[in-house]
Amino acid sequence: KHEAKERKSEHLEELATRNELDQLQAPRHTALINGFQSKHAAYSTTVRLVKRWLHCHMLSDHFEPAAIELMVAHLFAHPHPYQEPHNAMCGLIRFFLLVVTFDWDMSPLVLDVNQELREEDHLGMLLWFDAQSDTKSAAPCVILTPTDRDASIWTRDMPSRMIFTRLRFLAQQSFTQLCQRDKRTGRPGLCEWEAARRVFKSSTNAFDVLITLNPSAVHNLDEACLLYTSDAADEEDSVDFGGRR
């Protein structure tokens, strides 16, 4: 009976959290993003490209869509030392840079689109983050905004630390792939579209079991992500997962 009560309590807590997200926080987030994307032309396409990349690496179920949208918004609202991305591919590369180079263990990612936060607000966020870190209850990636200053509601339940570590590894591999030097000019940067396609494929070497689908049975094959195409197992055309799955 005691275990049943605990399970019921956990279930009710999950329902309450989901209800808070759906009924209270989601409308606020939607209003923020709708206003933001109207001011930054490349924002929407960058979000779609980043989500596509996550889906191709089977990570999309491990992140709240709002968390990804806030991370991408940070690239546009706080682009220093660069200018804001002017196309989706540039935005994707900047996303990789953010994921890999930001010190997630030492500070929260603060998004202040309308410059609402004062110095004392930033200090309060840092103190809350330090308290969470001291008790080892901080999420692997903490994202705070003026409407979410002490909860990181979009990342407090997921991703797990293992999944976030995997995200950072894949982002590093993809960034390296996209920034190879041009064989002819020697300049770093995206030299051909094929190089960009490779970051949307994952190596299958990390898996113990592979299930091959009959293409004729997949009605929306043209819409399927590149991970599931027949050439996805070509190790020269994919990003290595690392480890075993």
PDB file of N, CA and C in Angstrom, residues 47-60 92 95-96 99 166-175 196 198-202 239:
ATOM      1  N   VAL A  47      15.591  27.475 -35.842  1.00  0.00           N
ATOM      2  CA  VAL A  47      14.936  26.564 -34.897  1.00  0.00           C
ATOM      3  C   VAL A  47      14.551  25.265 -35.594  1.00  0.00           C
ATOM      4  N   ARG A  48      13.982  25.378 -36.790  1.00  0.00           N
ATOM      5  CA  ARG A  48      13.571  24.178 -37.515  1.00  0.00           C
ATOM      6  C   ARG A  48      14.768  23.312 -37.875  1.00  0.00           C
ATOM      7  N   LEU A  49      15.875  23.945 -38.262  1.00  0.00           N
ATOM      8  CA  LEU A  49      17.061  23.180 -38.635  1.00  0.00           C
ATOM      9  C   LEU A  49      17.675  22.493 -37.420  1.00  0.00           C
ATOM     10  N   VAL A  50      17.723  23.197 -36.295  1.00  0.00           N
ATOM     11  CA  VAL A  50      18.263  22.607 -35.067  1.00  0.00           C
ATOM     12  C   VAL A  50      17.399  21.428 -34.617  1.00  0.00           C
ATOM     13  N   LYS A  51      16.084  21.594 -34.675  1.00  0.00           N
ATOM     14  CA  LYS A  51      15.196  20.497 -34.281  1.00  0.00           C
ATOM     15  C   LYS A  51      15.342  19.310 -35.234  1.00  0.00           C
ATOM     16  N   ARG A  52      15.549  19.595 -36.503  1.00  0.00           N
ATOM     17  CA  ARG A  52      15.770  18.517 -37.472  1.00  0.00           C
ATOM     18  C   ARG A  52      17.040  17.752 -37.118  1.00  0.00           C
ATOM     19  N   TRP A  53      18.085  18.478 -36.779  1.00  0.00           N
ATOM     20  CA  TRP A  53      19.347  17.843 -36.406  1.00  0.00           C
ATOM     21  C   TRP A  53      19.161  16.967 -35.167  1.00  0.00           C
ATOM     22  N   LEU A  54      18.446  17.481 -34.173  1.00  0.00           N
ATOM     23  CA  LEU A  54      18.183  16.695 -32.964  1.00  0.00           C
ATOM     24  C   LEU A  54      17.399  15.425 -33.292  1.00  0.00           C
ATOM     25  N   HIS A  55      16.407  15.556 -34.165  1.00  0.00           N
ATOM     26  CA  HIS A  55      15.593  14.403 -34.522  1.00  0.00           C
ATOM     27  C   HIS A  55      16.414  13.354 -35.270  1.00  0.00           C
ATOM     28  N   CYS A  56      17.289  13.810 -36.151  1.00  0.00           N
ATOM     29  CA  CYS A  56      18.126  12.876 -36.905  1.00  0.00           C
ATOM     30  C   CYS A  56      19.044  12.067 -35.996  1.00  0.00           C
ATOM     31  N   HIS A  57      19.397  12.627 -34.863  1.00  0.00           N
ATOM     32  CA  HIS A  57      20.243  11.921 -33.910  1.00  0.00           C
ATOM     33  C   HIS A  57      19.434  11.322 -32.762  1.00  0.00           C
ATOM     34  N   MET A  58      18.109  11.261 -32.969  1.00  0.00           N
ATOM     35  CA  MET A  58      17.209  10.623 -32.008  1.00  0.00           C
ATOM     36  C   MET A  58      17.272  11.243 -30.621  1.00  0.00           C
ATOM     37  N   LEU A  59      17.367  12.568 -30.588  1.00  0.00           N
ATOM     38  CA  LEU A  59      17.419  13.295 -29.323  1.00  0.00           C
ATOM     39  C   LEU A  59      16.170  14.133 -29.072  1.00  0.00           C
ATOM     40  N   SER A  60      15.316  14.268 -30.068  1.00  0.00           N
ATOM     41  CA  SER A  60      14.204  15.217 -29.945  1.00  0.00           C
ATOM     42  C   SER A  60      13.238  14.856 -28.822  1.00  0.00           C
ATOM     43  N   LEU A  92      22.802  27.220 -37.054  1.00  0.00           N
ATOM     44  CA  LEU A  92      23.086  25.853 -36.605  1.00  0.00           C
ATOM     45  C   LEU A  92      24.508  25.739 -36.078  1.00  0.00           C
ATOM     46  N   PHE A  95      24.702  27.338 -32.788  1.00  0.00           N
ATOM     47  CA  PHE A  95      24.082  26.464 -31.782  1.00  0.00           C
ATOM     48  C   PHE A  95      25.080  25.423 -31.296  1.00  0.00           C
ATOM     49  N   PHE A  96      25.797  24.821 -32.234  1.00  0.00           N
ATOM     50  CA  PHE A  96      26.832  23.856 -31.847  1.00  0.00           C
ATOM     51  C   PHE A  96      27.866  24.512 -30.931  1.00  0.00           C
ATOM     52  N   VAL A  99      26.419  25.067 -27.371  1.00  0.00           N
ATOM     53  CA  VAL A  99      26.294  23.819 -26.617  1.00  0.00           C
ATOM     54  C   VAL A  99      27.658  23.329 -26.132  1.00  0.00           C
ATOM     55  N   ARG A 166      25.727  13.504 -24.316  1.00  0.00           N
ATOM     56  CA  ARG A 166      25.682  12.992 -25.678  1.00  0.00           C
ATOM     57  C   ARG A 166      25.422  14.121 -26.682  1.00  0.00           C
ATOM     58  N   LEU A 167      24.532  15.041 -26.318  1.00  0.00           N
ATOM     59  CA  LEU A 167      24.271  16.199 -27.176  1.00  0.00           C
ATOM     60  C   LEU A 167      25.544  17.007 -27.402  1.00  0.00           C
ATOM     61  N   ARG A 168      26.304  17.246 -26.355  1.00  0.00           N
ATOM     62  CA  ARG A 168      27.519  18.046 -26.469  1.00  0.00           C
ATOM     63  C   ARG A 168      28.558  17.334 -27.338  1.00  0.00           C
ATOM     64  N   PHE A 169      28.642  16.025 -27.185  1.00  0.00           N
ATOM     65  CA  PHE A 169      29.584  15.263 -28.004  1.00  0.00           C
ATOM     66  C   PHE A 169      29.220  15.365 -29.480  1.00  0.00           C
ATOM     67  N   LEU A 170      27.949  15.167 -29.795  1.00  0.00           N
ATOM     68  CA  LEU A 170      27.505  15.226 -31.186  1.00  0.00           C
ATOM     69  C   LEU A 170      27.648  16.628 -31.757  1.00  0.00           C
ATOM     70  N   ALA A 171      27.389  17.636 -30.932  1.00  0.00           N
ATOM     71  CA  ALA A 171      27.554  19.010 -31.387  1.00  0.00           C
ATOM     72  C   ALA A 171      29.014  19.300 -31.722  1.00  0.00           C
ATOM     73  N   GLN A 172      29.926  18.780 -30.904  1.00  0.00           N
ATOM     74  CA  GLN A 172      31.355  18.957 -31.176  1.00  0.00           C
ATOM     75  C   GLN A 172      31.749  18.277 -32.473  1.00  0.00           C
ATOM     76  N   GLN A 173      31.272  17.049 -32.681  1.00  0.00           N
ATOM     77  CA  GLN A 173      31.578  16.321 -33.908  1.00  0.00           C
ATOM     78  C   GLN A 173      31.008  17.035 -35.134  1.00  0.00           C
ATOM     79  N   SER A 174      29.797  17.529 -35.011  1.00  0.00           N
ATOM     80  CA  SER A 174      29.152  18.212 -36.136  1.00  0.00           C
ATOM     81  C   SER A 174      29.841  19.526 -36.448  1.00  0.00           C
ATOM     82  N   PHE A 175      30.215  20.255 -35.405  1.00  0.00           N
ATOM     83  CA  PHE A 175      30.919  21.527 -35.613  1.00  0.00           C
ATOM     84  C   PHE A 175      32.247  21.298 -36.326  1.00  0.00           C
ATOM     85  N   ALA A 196      27.582  19.445 -45.163  1.00  0.00           N
ATOM     86  CA  ALA A 196      26.460  19.777 -44.284  1.00  0.00           C
ATOM     87  C   ALA A 196      25.539  18.580 -44.100  1.00  0.00           C
ATOM     88  N   ARG A 198      26.311  15.512 -43.937  1.00  0.00           N
ATOM     89  CA  ARG A 198      26.895  14.484 -43.075  1.00  0.00           C
ATOM     90  C   ARG A 198      26.498  14.667 -41.612  1.00  0.00           C
ATOM     91  N   VAL A 199      26.311  15.915 -41.177  1.00  0.00           N
ATOM     92  CA  VAL A 199      26.008  16.130 -39.760  1.00  0.00           C
ATOM     93  C   VAL A 199      24.579  15.724 -39.422  1.00  0.00           C
ATOM     94  N   PHE A 200      23.776  15.406 -40.427  1.00  0.00           N
ATOM     95  CA  PHE A 200      22.417  14.952 -40.187  1.00  0.00           C
ATOM     96  C   PHE A 200      22.307  13.430 -40.267  1.00  0.00           C
ATOM     97  N   LYS A 201      23.460  12.757 -40.240  1.00  0.00           N
ATOM     98  CA  LYS A 201      23.485  11.298 -40.239  1.00  0.00           C
ATOM     99  C   LYS A 201      24.293  10.814 -39.051  1.00  0.00           C
ATOM    100  N   SER A 202      23.833   9.761 -38.439  1.00  0.00           N
ATOM    101  CA  SER A 202      24.543   9.205 -37.286  1.00  0.00           C
ATOM    102  C   SER A 202      25.139   7.854 -37.641  1.00  0.00           C
ATOM    103  N   VAL A 239      28.095  11.147 -38.624  1.00  0.00           N
ATOM    104  CA  VAL A 239      28.746  11.609 -37.400  1.00  0.00           C
ATOM    105  C   VAL A 239      28.763  10.456 -36.417  1.00  0.00           C
TER     106      VAL A 239
END
